[in-house]
Amino acid sequence: MRKRFEAARAARQAGQRQQAMEGLAAVIGLAGDADEHVEARMAARSELALVHQELGDLRRADVHLEQAVEAAERLVALSSEPRTAIALASVLLNRASLLVQGRRPEPARRVAARVLDALAPLQDGSGPALEIIRFGARLQLGTAELLLGATESGVTSLEEAFEHGVALVEGGQAALLPQTVETAARLGQGLRASGAGPRALEVTERVARLAAANWEAGGPGALQLYGQAQVLLIQALLAEGAFARAEDALWRLVDGTGDGGALLTAADFYADLWRRADADLESGDLPRAEVGEAWRDVVVKVAERGASPVVAELVASRAALWLDGDHDRVEAAISGAEGADGADPALVQRLVQVLVSERSSVSASGGAGGGKTG
């Protein structure tokens, strides 16, 4: 039975999902209802849920996780060992995460709370698995509460999760950095919604430092995590009106990653700033003239870094629309993008949609969008 399970799991990891489903179904059939095979039943149901989750069928994934929870509860009834409580908590956490993903916050909240209840009898420090599951439960609990509109309790749960995640990462659990970055993102949203913008900025600054240290150490997924954390920091700085500091973080992202996609983020950044009032830009230590100059520099860099001609022209025409009011260039760029070869179709489509929307916005405002004084 174990060999069949391992073979099925290997098939799932190799992307052979039909083979995985057949193998896991065989394991479940062999396990039956016998108590002696309850762990095999739990593991197979959990793995089958992963297969359906990867296929995008969250409903069937949840059915299998419910049955995995039942098997885990039976395991706990048969043995009071700490490992059985941890097994139950692990399966419950998987289900809470799935429910959050499926935007079902009320059952997600209840299941996440059950994870913490299952772990309550166990002592802190019983092992890394215990602390990792506890961190994940607080993350899912806080997220579910935010989705339910319970901002205060959601922020409290996410604050606990964030501090827990930071402690685990700093304690050597670098593999938890992606979840800690995710926690910072959700916590930041909750804090800003509750009017605690400065605290949201503090959280993002801390996680950005962790991601930078991981990058310098060559940790797992270092570059992608560094980029994600820098984007969170930029968003938090923009929300606080610290535009010059946000620009510094932006160029750390662009220069540090060497990723052409970061330059497109830079174009979005300057387009957002250009539409703000002059007084706000001055207060944020980034006057309009500097915004325009930097935006033109981005246009040059996009072309220099090997973007396809159609993408480079779409980026350039967007700047020309706002900075110069050049509608003709926009029309030509949109027309030239139709059926263009050598460019990512999804990216071209997104850039065209942005141009069409912003062209209407500029037309409605009767100008190029700059020079506002309000």
mmCIF file of C-alpha atoms in Angstrom:
data_model
loop_
_atom_site.group_PDB
_atom_site.id
_atom_site.type_symbol
_atom_site.label_atom_id
_atom_site.label_comp_id
_atom_site.label_asym_id
_atom_site.label_seq_id
_atom_site.Cartn_x
_atom_site.Cartn_y
_atom_site.Cartn_z
ATOM 1 C CA MET A 1 0.000 0.000 0.000
ATOM 2 C CA ARG A 2 2.834 2.390 0.863
ATOM 3 C CA LYS A 3 4.541 1.729 -2.460
ATOM 4 C CA ARG A 4 1.338 2.497 -4.321
ATOM 5 C CA PHE A 5 0.899 5.716 -2.386
ATOM 6 C CA GLU A 6 4.487 6.846 -3.033
ATOM 7 C CA ALA A 7 4.126 6.029 -6.729
ATOM 8 C CA ALA A 8 0.876 8.005 -6.927
ATOM 9 C CA ARG A 9 2.419 10.996 -5.150
ATOM 10 C CA ALA A 10 5.409 10.893 -7.501
ATOM 11 C CA ALA A 11 3.005 10.843 -10.455
ATOM 12 C CA ARG A 12 1.234 13.952 -9.136
ATOM 13 C CA GLN A 13 4.517 15.758 -8.648
ATOM 14 C CA ALA A 14 5.459 14.846 -12.225
ATOM 15 C CA GLY A 15 2.197 16.318 -13.504
ATOM 16 C CA GLN A 16 0.682 12.895 -14.336
ATOM 17 C CA ARG A 17 -2.592 13.650 -12.594
ATOM 18 C CA GLN A 18 -4.777 10.935 -14.094
ATOM 19 C CA GLN A 19 -2.229 8.300 -13.100
ATOM 20 C CA ALA A 20 -2.035 9.864 -9.634
ATOM 21 C CA MET A 21 -5.809 9.766 -9.185
ATOM 22 C CA GLU A 22 -5.995 6.130 -10.214
ATOM 23 C CA GLY A 23 -3.193 5.164 -7.826
ATOM 24 C CA LEU A 24 -4.679 7.075 -4.900
ATOM 25 C CA ALA A 25 -8.114 5.582 -5.528
ATOM 26 C CA ALA A 26 -6.493 2.162 -5.369
ATOM 27 C CA VAL A 27 -4.878 2.998 -2.021
ATOM 28 C CA ILE A 28 -8.219 4.201 -0.626
ATOM 29 C CA GLY A 29 -9.866 0.991 -1.821
ATOM 30 C CA LEU A 30 -7.206 -1.153 -0.158
ATOM 31 C CA ALA A 31 -7.407 0.832 3.085
ATOM 32 C CA GLY A 32 -11.171 0.418 3.363
ATOM 33 C CA ASP A 33 -12.617 1.318 6.758
ATOM 34 C CA ALA A 34 -10.093 -0.619 8.819
ATOM 35 C CA ASP A 35 -8.582 1.297 11.733
ATOM 36 C CA GLU A 36 -5.208 -0.241 11.027
ATOM 37 C CA HIS A 37 -5.109 1.642 7.709
ATOM 38 C CA VAL A 38 -6.534 4.943 8.898
ATOM 39 C CA GLU A 39 -3.272 6.841 8.278
ATOM 40 C CA ALA A 40 -3.084 5.540 4.727
ATOM 41 C CA ARG A 41 -6.677 6.629 4.174
ATOM 42 C CA MET A 42 -5.928 10.103 5.550
ATOM 43 C CA ALA A 43 -2.779 10.525 3.459
ATOM 44 C CA ALA A 44 -4.418 9.311 0.238
ATOM 45 C CA ARG A 45 -7.439 11.595 0.672
ATOM 46 C CA SER A 46 -5.144 14.573 1.361
ATOM 47 C CA GLU A 47 -3.042 13.822 -1.710
ATOM 48 C CA LEU A 48 -6.147 13.365 -3.869
ATOM 49 C CA ALA A 49 -7.375 16.766 -2.694
ATOM 50 C CA LEU A 50 -4.108 18.260 -3.940
ATOM 51 C CA VAL A 51 -4.638 16.712 -7.373
ATOM 52 C CA HIS A 52 -8.101 18.246 -7.685
ATOM 53 C CA GLN A 53 -6.833 21.576 -6.344
ATOM 54 C CA GLU A 54 -4.158 21.632 -9.039
ATOM 55 C CA LEU A 55 -6.879 20.921 -11.594
ATOM 56 C CA GLY A 56 -8.877 23.884 -10.285
ATOM 57 C CA ASP A 57 -11.716 21.748 -8.924
ATOM 58 C CA LEU A 58 -11.902 23.201 -5.412
ATOM 59 C CA ARG A 59 -15.270 21.589 -4.660
ATOM 60 C CA ARG A 60 -14.007 18.040 -5.132
ATOM 61 C CA ALA A 61 -10.763 18.906 -3.376
ATOM 62 C CA ASP A 62 -12.777 20.004 -0.344
ATOM 63 C CA VAL A 63 -14.803 16.773 -0.366
ATOM 64 C CA HIS A 64 -11.600 14.746 -0.150
ATOM 65 C CA LEU A 65 -10.186 17.007 2.582
ATOM 66 C CA GLU A 66 -13.363 16.587 4.625
ATOM 67 C CA GLN A 67 -12.861 12.833 4.421
ATOM 68 C CA ALA A 68 -9.174 13.249 5.291
ATOM 69 C CA VAL A 69 -10.225 15.211 8.382
ATOM 70 C CA GLU A 70 -12.583 12.384 9.395
ATOM 71 C CA ALA A 71 -9.719 9.907 9.074
ATOM 72 C CA ALA A 72 -7.432 12.185 11.106
ATOM 73 C CA GLU A 73 -10.076 12.504 13.830
ATOM 74 C CA ARG A 74 -10.291 8.721 13.972
ATOM 75 C CA LEU A 75 -6.512 8.559 14.254
ATOM 76 C CA VAL A 76 -6.612 10.916 17.253
ATOM 77 C CA ALA A 77 -9.356 8.795 18.846
ATOM 78 C CA LEU A 78 -7.157 5.708 18.490
ATOM 79 C CA SER A 79 -4.014 7.345 19.863
ATOM 80 C CA SER A 80 -3.349 10.405 22.013
ATOM 81 C CA GLU A 81 0.245 10.770 20.848
ATOM 82 C CA PRO A 82 1.319 14.332 19.886
ATOM 83 C CA ARG A 83 1.953 13.201 16.315
ATOM 84 C CA THR A 84 -1.718 12.354 15.814
ATOM 85 C CA ALA A 85 -2.798 15.821 17.005
ATOM 86 C CA ILE A 86 -0.271 17.348 14.622
ATOM 87 C CA ALA A 87 -1.583 15.158 11.780
ATOM 88 C CA LEU A 88 -5.145 16.335 12.441
ATOM 89 C CA ALA A 89 -4.041 19.970 12.654
ATOM 90 C CA SER A 90 -2.118 19.648 9.383
ATOM 91 C CA VAL A 91 -5.115 18.302 7.472
ATOM 92 C CA LEU A 92 -7.388 20.953 8.992
ATOM 93 C CA LEU A 93 -4.923 23.655 7.955
ATOM 94 C CA ASN A 94 -4.942 22.384 4.383
ATOM 95 C CA ARG A 95 -8.722 22.627 4.386
ATOM 96 C CA ALA A 96 -8.719 26.131 5.883
ATOM 97 C CA SER A 97 -6.321 27.263 3.172
ATOM 98 C CA LEU A 98 -8.495 25.720 0.473
ATOM 99 C CA LEU A 99 -11.613 27.413 1.860
ATOM 100 C CA VAL A 100 -9.859 30.789 1.882
ATOM 101 C CA GLN A 101 -8.763 30.196 -1.710
ATOM 102 C CA GLY A 102 -12.372 29.406 -2.613
ATOM 103 C CA ARG A 103 -13.549 32.635 -0.911
ATOM 104 C CA ARG A 104 -15.550 30.784 1.739
ATOM 105 C CA PRO A 105 -14.470 32.770 4.782
ATOM 106 C CA GLU A 106 -16.957 31.601 7.400
ATOM 107 C CA PRO A 107 -16.111 27.872 7.208
ATOM 108 C CA ALA A 108 -12.451 28.839 6.745
ATOM 109 C CA ARG A 109 -12.554 30.773 10.010
ATOM 110 C CA ARG A 110 -14.111 27.836 11.872
ATOM 111 C CA VAL A 111 -11.624 25.309 10.470
ATOM 112 C CA ALA A 112 -8.602 27.540 11.190
ATOM 113 C CA ALA A 113 -9.801 27.947 14.780
ATOM 114 C CA ARG A 114 -10.037 24.153 15.031
ATOM 115 C CA VAL A 115 -6.374 23.901 14.015
ATOM 116 C CA LEU A 116 -5.364 26.033 16.990
ATOM 117 C CA ASP A 117 -7.678 24.015 19.262
ATOM 118 C CA ALA A 118 -6.102 20.755 18.079
ATOM 119 C CA LEU A 119 -2.638 22.095 18.907
ATOM 120 C CA ALA A 120 -3.602 23.710 22.225
ATOM 121 C CA PRO A 121 -2.759 20.654 24.394
ATOM 122 C CA LEU A 122 0.744 20.490 22.933
ATOM 123 C CA GLN A 123 3.612 22.440 24.441
ATOM 124 C CA ASP A 124 5.361 25.202 22.487
ATOM 125 C CA GLY A 125 8.721 24.044 21.277
ATOM 126 C CA SER A 126 7.511 20.488 20.665
ATOM 127 C CA GLY A 127 9.096 20.692 17.235
ATOM 128 C CA PRO A 128 9.197 22.786 14.067
ATOM 129 C CA ALA A 129 6.096 21.130 12.583
ATOM 130 C CA LEU A 130 3.967 22.351 15.491
ATOM 131 C CA GLU A 131 5.136 25.961 15.134
ATOM 132 C CA ILE A 132 4.818 25.977 11.348
ATOM 133 C CA ILE A 133 1.220 24.726 11.512
ATOM 134 C CA ARG A 134 0.355 27.223 14.246
ATOM 135 C CA PHE A 135 1.749 30.046 12.099
ATOM 136 C CA GLY A 136 -0.264 28.862 9.082
ATOM 137 C CA ALA A 137 -3.462 28.622 11.123
ATOM 138 C CA ARG A 138 -3.124 32.213 12.328
ATOM 139 C CA LEU A 139 -2.510 33.339 8.755
ATOM 140 C CA GLN A 140 -5.659 31.631 7.451
ATOM 141 C CA LEU A 141 -7.733 32.693 10.463
ATOM 142 C CA GLY A 142 -6.785 36.343 10.021
ATOM 143 C CA THR A 143 -7.414 36.225 6.289
ATOM 144 C CA ALA A 144 -10.850 34.687 6.783
ATOM 145 C CA GLU A 145 -11.725 37.346 9.353
ATOM 146 C CA LEU A 146 -10.705 40.126 6.966
ATOM 147 C CA LEU A 147 -12.849 38.575 4.240
ATOM 148 C CA LEU A 148 -15.763 38.543 6.681
ATOM 149 C CA GLY A 149 -15.257 42.248 7.372
ATOM 150 C CA ALA A 150 -14.009 41.652 10.924
ATOM 151 C CA THR A 151 -11.033 43.950 10.411
ATOM 152 C CA GLU A 152 -10.002 44.361 14.048
ATOM 153 C CA SER A 153 -9.854 40.643 14.864
ATOM 154 C CA GLY A 154 -8.359 39.899 11.436
ATOM 155 C CA VAL A 155 -5.534 42.348 11.991
ATOM 156 C CA THR A 156 -4.903 40.898 15.457
ATOM 157 C CA SER A 157 -4.647 37.352 14.076
ATOM 158 C CA LEU A 158 -2.418 38.457 11.202
ATOM 159 C CA GLU A 159 -0.181 40.453 13.549
ATOM 160 C CA GLU A 160 0.343 37.257 15.568
ATOM 161 C CA ALA A 161 0.981 35.289 12.382
ATOM 162 C CA PHE A 162 3.453 37.862 11.077
ATOM 163 C CA GLU A 163 5.499 37.994 14.276
ATOM 164 C CA HIS A 164 5.456 34.191 14.409
ATOM 165 C CA GLY A 165 6.563 33.940 10.778
ATOM 166 C CA VAL A 166 9.379 36.445 11.232
ATOM 167 C CA ALA A 167 10.619 34.564 14.299
ATOM 168 C CA LEU A 168 10.577 31.262 12.415
ATOM 169 C CA VAL A 169 12.432 32.691 9.402
ATOM 170 C CA GLU A 170 15.008 34.391 11.593
ATOM 171 C CA GLY A 171 15.328 31.113 13.494
ATOM 172 C CA GLY A 172 16.394 29.271 10.379
ATOM 173 C CA GLN A 173 13.105 28.328 8.684
ATOM 174 C CA ALA A 174 13.898 30.183 5.453
ATOM 175 C CA ALA A 175 11.387 28.053 3.539
ATOM 176 C CA LEU A 176 8.611 29.960 5.362
ATOM 177 C CA LEU A 177 9.625 33.315 3.864
ATOM 178 C CA PRO A 178 7.040 33.111 1.016
ATOM 179 C CA GLN A 179 4.221 32.647 3.548
ATOM 180 C CA THR A 180 5.657 35.446 5.694
ATOM 181 C CA VAL A 181 5.686 37.797 2.695
ATOM 182 C CA GLU A 182 2.091 36.767 1.994
ATOM 183 C CA THR A 183 1.189 37.466 5.622
ATOM 184 C CA ALA A 184 2.756 40.922 5.380
ATOM 185 C CA ALA A 185 0.681 41.657 2.275
ATOM 186 C CA ARG A 186 -2.602 40.646 3.922
ATOM 187 C CA LEU A 187 -1.738 42.375 7.187
ATOM 188 C CA GLY A 188 -0.814 45.554 5.339
ATOM 189 C CA GLN A 189 -4.206 45.609 3.650
ATOM 190 C CA GLY A 190 -5.958 45.158 6.974
ATOM 191 C CA LEU A 191 -3.901 47.827 8.705
ATOM 192 C CA ARG A 192 -4.510 50.377 5.967
ATOM 193 C CA ALA A 193 -8.236 49.573 6.046
ATOM 194 C CA SER A 194 -8.222 50.280 9.774
ATOM 195 C CA GLY A 195 -6.342 53.565 9.350
ATOM 196 C CA ALA A 196 -2.999 52.262 10.636
ATOM 197 C CA GLY A 197 -0.921 53.161 7.582
ATOM 198 C CA PRO A 198 2.349 53.788 9.472
ATOM 199 C CA ARG A 199 2.173 50.311 11.041
ATOM 200 C CA ALA A 200 1.520 48.808 7.583
ATOM 201 C CA LEU A 201 4.671 50.539 6.352
ATOM 202 C CA GLU A 202 6.659 49.182 9.291
ATOM 203 C CA VAL A 203 5.505 45.632 8.502
ATOM 204 C CA THR A 204 6.472 45.893 4.835
ATOM 205 C CA GLU A 205 9.856 47.396 5.696
ATOM 206 C CA ARG A 206 10.608 44.460 7.964
ATOM 207 C CA VAL A 207 9.620 41.817 5.434
ATOM 208 C CA ALA A 208 11.560 43.658 2.709
ATOM 209 C CA ARG A 209 14.686 43.464 4.878
ATOM 210 C CA LEU A 210 14.122 39.726 5.396
ATOM 211 C CA ALA A 211 13.691 39.184 1.658
ATOM 212 C CA ALA A 212 16.805 41.229 0.889
ATOM 213 C CA ALA A 213 18.855 39.191 3.370
ATOM 214 C CA ASN A 214 17.512 35.972 1.827
ATOM 215 C CA TRP A 215 18.468 37.246 -1.624
ATOM 216 C CA GLU A 216 21.979 38.138 -0.532
ATOM 217 C CA ALA A 217 22.343 34.684 1.024
ATOM 218 C CA GLY A 218 21.095 32.979 -2.139
ATOM 219 C CA GLY A 219 18.103 31.480 -0.382
ATOM 220 C CA PRO A 220 15.251 29.551 -2.035
ATOM 221 C CA GLY A 221 13.263 31.615 -4.561
ATOM 222 C CA ALA A 222 15.392 34.578 -3.531
ATOM 223 C CA LEU A 223 14.939 36.866 -6.534
ATOM 224 C CA GLN A 224 11.178 36.412 -6.847
ATOM 225 C CA LEU A 225 10.627 36.930 -3.111
ATOM 226 C CA TYR A 226 12.841 40.019 -3.136
ATOM 227 C CA GLY A 227 10.751 41.447 -5.969
ATOM 228 C CA GLN A 228 7.459 40.676 -4.224
ATOM 229 C CA ALA A 229 8.614 42.288 -0.992
ATOM 230 C CA GLN A 230 9.889 45.393 -2.797
ATOM 231 C CA VAL A 231 6.529 45.804 -4.545
ATOM 232 C CA LEU A 232 4.767 45.606 -1.161
ATOM 233 C CA LEU A 233 7.143 48.243 0.192
ATOM 234 C CA ILE A 234 6.543 50.533 -2.794
ATOM 235 C CA GLN A 235 2.776 50.239 -2.335
ATOM 236 C CA ALA A 236 3.035 51.019 1.387
ATOM 237 C CA LEU A 237 5.259 54.061 0.757
ATOM 238 C CA LEU A 238 2.872 55.355 -1.916
ATOM 239 C CA ALA A 239 -0.054 54.953 0.476
ATOM 240 C CA GLU A 240 1.814 57.098 3.018
ATOM 241 C CA GLY A 241 2.715 59.752 0.439
ATOM 242 C CA ALA A 242 6.444 59.040 0.734
ATOM 243 C CA PHE A 243 6.950 59.291 -3.019
ATOM 244 C CA ALA A 244 10.716 59.870 -3.105
ATOM 245 C CA ARG A 245 11.313 56.874 -0.837
ATOM 246 C CA ALA A 246 8.951 54.812 -2.992
ATOM 247 C CA GLU A 247 10.980 55.794 -6.061
ATOM 248 C CA ASP A 248 14.182 54.675 -4.333
ATOM 249 C CA ALA A 249 12.584 51.292 -3.593
ATOM 250 C CA LEU A 250 11.358 51.077 -7.190
ATOM 251 C CA TRP A 251 14.833 51.538 -8.630
ATOM 252 C CA ARG A 252 16.288 49.044 -6.188
ATOM 253 C CA LEU A 253 13.763 46.631 -7.676
ATOM 254 C CA VAL A 254 14.594 47.551 -11.278
ATOM 255 C CA ASP A 255 18.372 47.611 -10.882
ATOM 256 C CA GLY A 256 18.576 44.766 -8.398
ATOM 257 C CA THR A 257 16.521 42.238 -10.340
ATOM 258 C CA GLY A 258 17.559 43.228 -13.844
ATOM 259 C CA ASP A 259 14.062 42.128 -14.854
ATOM 260 C CA GLY A 260 12.479 43.911 -17.801
ATOM 261 C CA GLY A 261 9.088 43.373 -16.201
ATOM 262 C CA ALA A 262 10.153 45.625 -13.344
ATOM 263 C CA LEU A 263 10.489 48.461 -15.855
ATOM 264 C CA LEU A 264 6.825 48.015 -16.733
ATOM 265 C CA THR A 265 6.105 48.352 -13.017
ATOM 266 C CA ALA A 266 8.107 51.579 -13.158
ATOM 267 C CA ALA A 267 5.910 52.860 -15.988
ATOM 268 C CA ASP A 268 2.803 52.135 -13.889
ATOM 269 C CA PHE A 269 4.452 53.867 -10.929
ATOM 270 C CA TYR A 270 5.093 57.128 -12.775
ATOM 271 C CA ALA A 271 1.687 57.061 -14.465
ATOM 272 C CA ASP A 272 0.110 56.857 -11.010
ATOM 273 C CA LEU A 273 2.199 59.729 -9.674
ATOM 274 C CA TRP A 274 1.582 61.947 -12.707
ATOM 275 C CA ARG A 275 -2.148 61.987 -11.956
ATOM 276 C CA ARG A 276 -1.633 63.247 -8.415
ATOM 277 C CA ALA A 277 -1.871 66.857 -7.324
ATOM 278 C CA ASP A 278 1.199 69.089 -7.484
ATOM 279 C CA ALA A 279 0.958 69.798 -3.759
ATOM 280 C CA ASP A 280 0.963 66.075 -2.947
ATOM 281 C CA LEU A 281 3.998 65.461 -5.147
ATOM 282 C CA GLU A 282 5.867 68.337 -3.519
ATOM 283 C CA SER A 283 4.944 67.001 -0.070
ATOM 284 C CA GLY A 284 6.292 63.601 -1.077
ATOM 285 C CA ASP A 285 9.623 65.141 -2.187
ATOM 286 C CA LEU A 286 9.086 64.210 -5.828
ATOM 287 C CA PRO A 287 8.042 67.288 -7.878
ATOM 288 C CA ARG A 288 6.176 66.862 -11.132
ATOM 289 C CA ALA A 289 9.173 67.835 -13.258
ATOM 290 C CA GLU A 290 11.201 64.990 -11.729
ATOM 291 C CA VAL A 291 8.349 62.549 -12.290
ATOM 292 C CA GLY A 292 8.193 63.440 -15.962
ATOM 293 C CA GLU A 293 11.957 63.233 -16.410
ATOM 294 C CA ALA A 294 12.125 59.832 -14.714
ATOM 295 C CA TRP A 295 9.200 58.524 -16.780
ATOM 296 C CA ARG A 296 10.955 59.471 -20.014
ATOM 297 C CA ASP A 297 14.044 57.673 -18.724
ATOM 298 C CA VAL A 298 11.951 54.527 -18.191
ATOM 299 C CA VAL A 299 10.812 54.676 -21.811
ATOM 300 C CA VAL A 300 14.435 54.743 -22.964
ATOM 301 C CA LYS A 301 15.434 51.881 -20.662
ATOM 302 C CA VAL A 302 12.542 49.666 -21.828
ATOM 303 C CA ALA A 303 13.832 49.937 -25.390
ATOM 304 C CA GLU A 304 17.458 49.482 -24.354
ATOM 305 C CA ARG A 305 16.741 46.313 -22.390
ATOM 306 C CA GLY A 306 15.450 44.445 -25.387
ATOM 307 C CA ALA A 307 11.679 44.804 -25.190
ATOM 308 C CA SER A 308 9.938 43.924 -28.446
ATOM 309 C CA PRO A 309 9.324 46.978 -30.677
ATOM 310 C CA VAL A 310 5.550 46.798 -30.166
ATOM 311 C CA VAL A 311 5.878 46.693 -26.353
ATOM 312 C CA ALA A 312 8.457 49.493 -26.359
ATOM 313 C CA GLU A 313 6.163 51.669 -28.501
ATOM 314 C CA LEU A 314 3.117 51.002 -26.314
ATOM 315 C CA VAL A 315 5.114 52.040 -23.236
ATOM 316 C CA ALA A 316 6.456 55.114 -25.028
ATOM 317 C CA SER A 317 3.048 56.176 -26.321
ATOM 318 C CA ARG A 318 1.576 55.932 -22.845
ATOM 319 C CA ALA A 319 4.158 58.404 -21.579
ATOM 320 C CA ALA A 320 3.590 60.617 -24.612
ATOM 321 C CA LEU A 321 -0.146 60.645 -23.895
ATOM 322 C CA TRP A 322 0.230 61.925 -20.346
ATOM 323 C CA LEU A 323 3.341 64.061 -20.680
ATOM 324 C CA ASP A 324 2.681 65.591 -24.105
ATOM 325 C CA GLY A 325 -0.994 64.952 -24.863
ATOM 326 C CA ASP A 326 0.021 63.070 -28.013
ATOM 327 C CA HIS A 327 -3.179 61.216 -28.976
ATOM 328 C CA ASP A 328 -1.986 60.522 -32.507
ATOM 329 C CA ARG A 329 0.924 58.455 -31.277
ATOM 330 C CA VAL A 330 -1.425 56.465 -29.044
ATOM 331 C CA GLU A 331 -3.741 55.708 -31.959
ATOM 332 C CA ALA A 332 -0.798 54.559 -34.074
ATOM 333 C CA ALA A 333 0.583 52.369 -31.245
ATOM 334 C CA ILE A 334 -2.773 50.682 -30.698
ATOM 335 C CA SER A 335 -3.178 50.028 -34.419
ATOM 336 C CA GLY A 336 0.388 48.732 -34.694
ATOM 337 C CA ALA A 337 -0.181 46.280 -31.862
ATOM 338 C CA GLU A 338 -2.821 44.344 -33.796
ATOM 339 C CA GLY A 339 -1.389 41.027 -34.945
ATOM 340 C CA ALA A 340 2.143 42.018 -33.921
ATOM 341 C CA ASP A 341 4.693 39.208 -33.893
ATOM 342 C CA GLY A 342 7.541 38.673 -31.447
ATOM 343 C CA ALA A 343 5.743 39.898 -28.323
ATOM 344 C CA ASP A 344 3.867 38.268 -25.467
ATOM 345 C CA PRO A 345 0.182 38.482 -26.567
ATOM 346 C CA ALA A 346 -1.098 38.739 -22.984
ATOM 347 C CA LEU A 347 1.307 41.585 -22.206
ATOM 348 C CA VAL A 348 0.438 43.419 -25.427
ATOM 349 C CA GLN A 349 -3.266 43.032 -24.666
ATOM 350 C CA ARG A 350 -2.810 44.438 -21.154
ATOM 351 C CA LEU A 351 -0.824 47.424 -22.409
ATOM 352 C CA VAL A 352 -3.384 48.155 -25.131
ATOM 353 C CA GLN A 353 -6.238 47.972 -22.596
ATOM 354 C CA VAL A 354 -4.402 50.420 -20.338
ATOM 355 C CA LEU A 355 -3.842 52.805 -23.248
ATOM 356 C CA VAL A 356 -7.472 52.671 -24.371
ATOM 357 C CA SER A 357 -8.677 53.371 -20.820
ATOM 358 C CA GLU A 358 -6.211 56.176 -20.184
ATOM 359 C CA ARG A 359 -6.862 57.778 -23.562
ATOM 360 C CA SER A 360 -10.514 58.086 -22.543
ATOM 361 C CA SER A 361 -9.499 59.478 -19.149
ATOM 362 C CA VAL A 362 -7.271 62.142 -20.683
ATOM 363 C CA SER A 363 -9.940 63.059 -23.231
ATOM 364 C CA ALA A 364 -12.548 63.396 -20.481
ATOM 365 C CA SER A 365 -10.268 65.647 -18.430
ATOM 366 C CA GLY A 366 -9.554 67.847 -21.429
ATOM 367 C CA GLY A 367 -5.792 67.698 -21.042
ATOM 368 C CA ALA A 368 -2.692 65.609 -20.602
ATOM 369 C CA GLY A 369 -3.408 65.071 -16.921
ATOM 370 C CA GLY A 370 -0.501 67.021 -15.451
ATOM 371 C CA GLY A 371 -0.137 70.318 -13.713
ATOM 372 C CA LYS A 372 -2.894 69.775 -11.156
ATOM 373 C CA THR A 373 -2.742 72.087 -8.177
ATOM 374 C CA GLY A 374 -5.560 70.717 -6.009
#
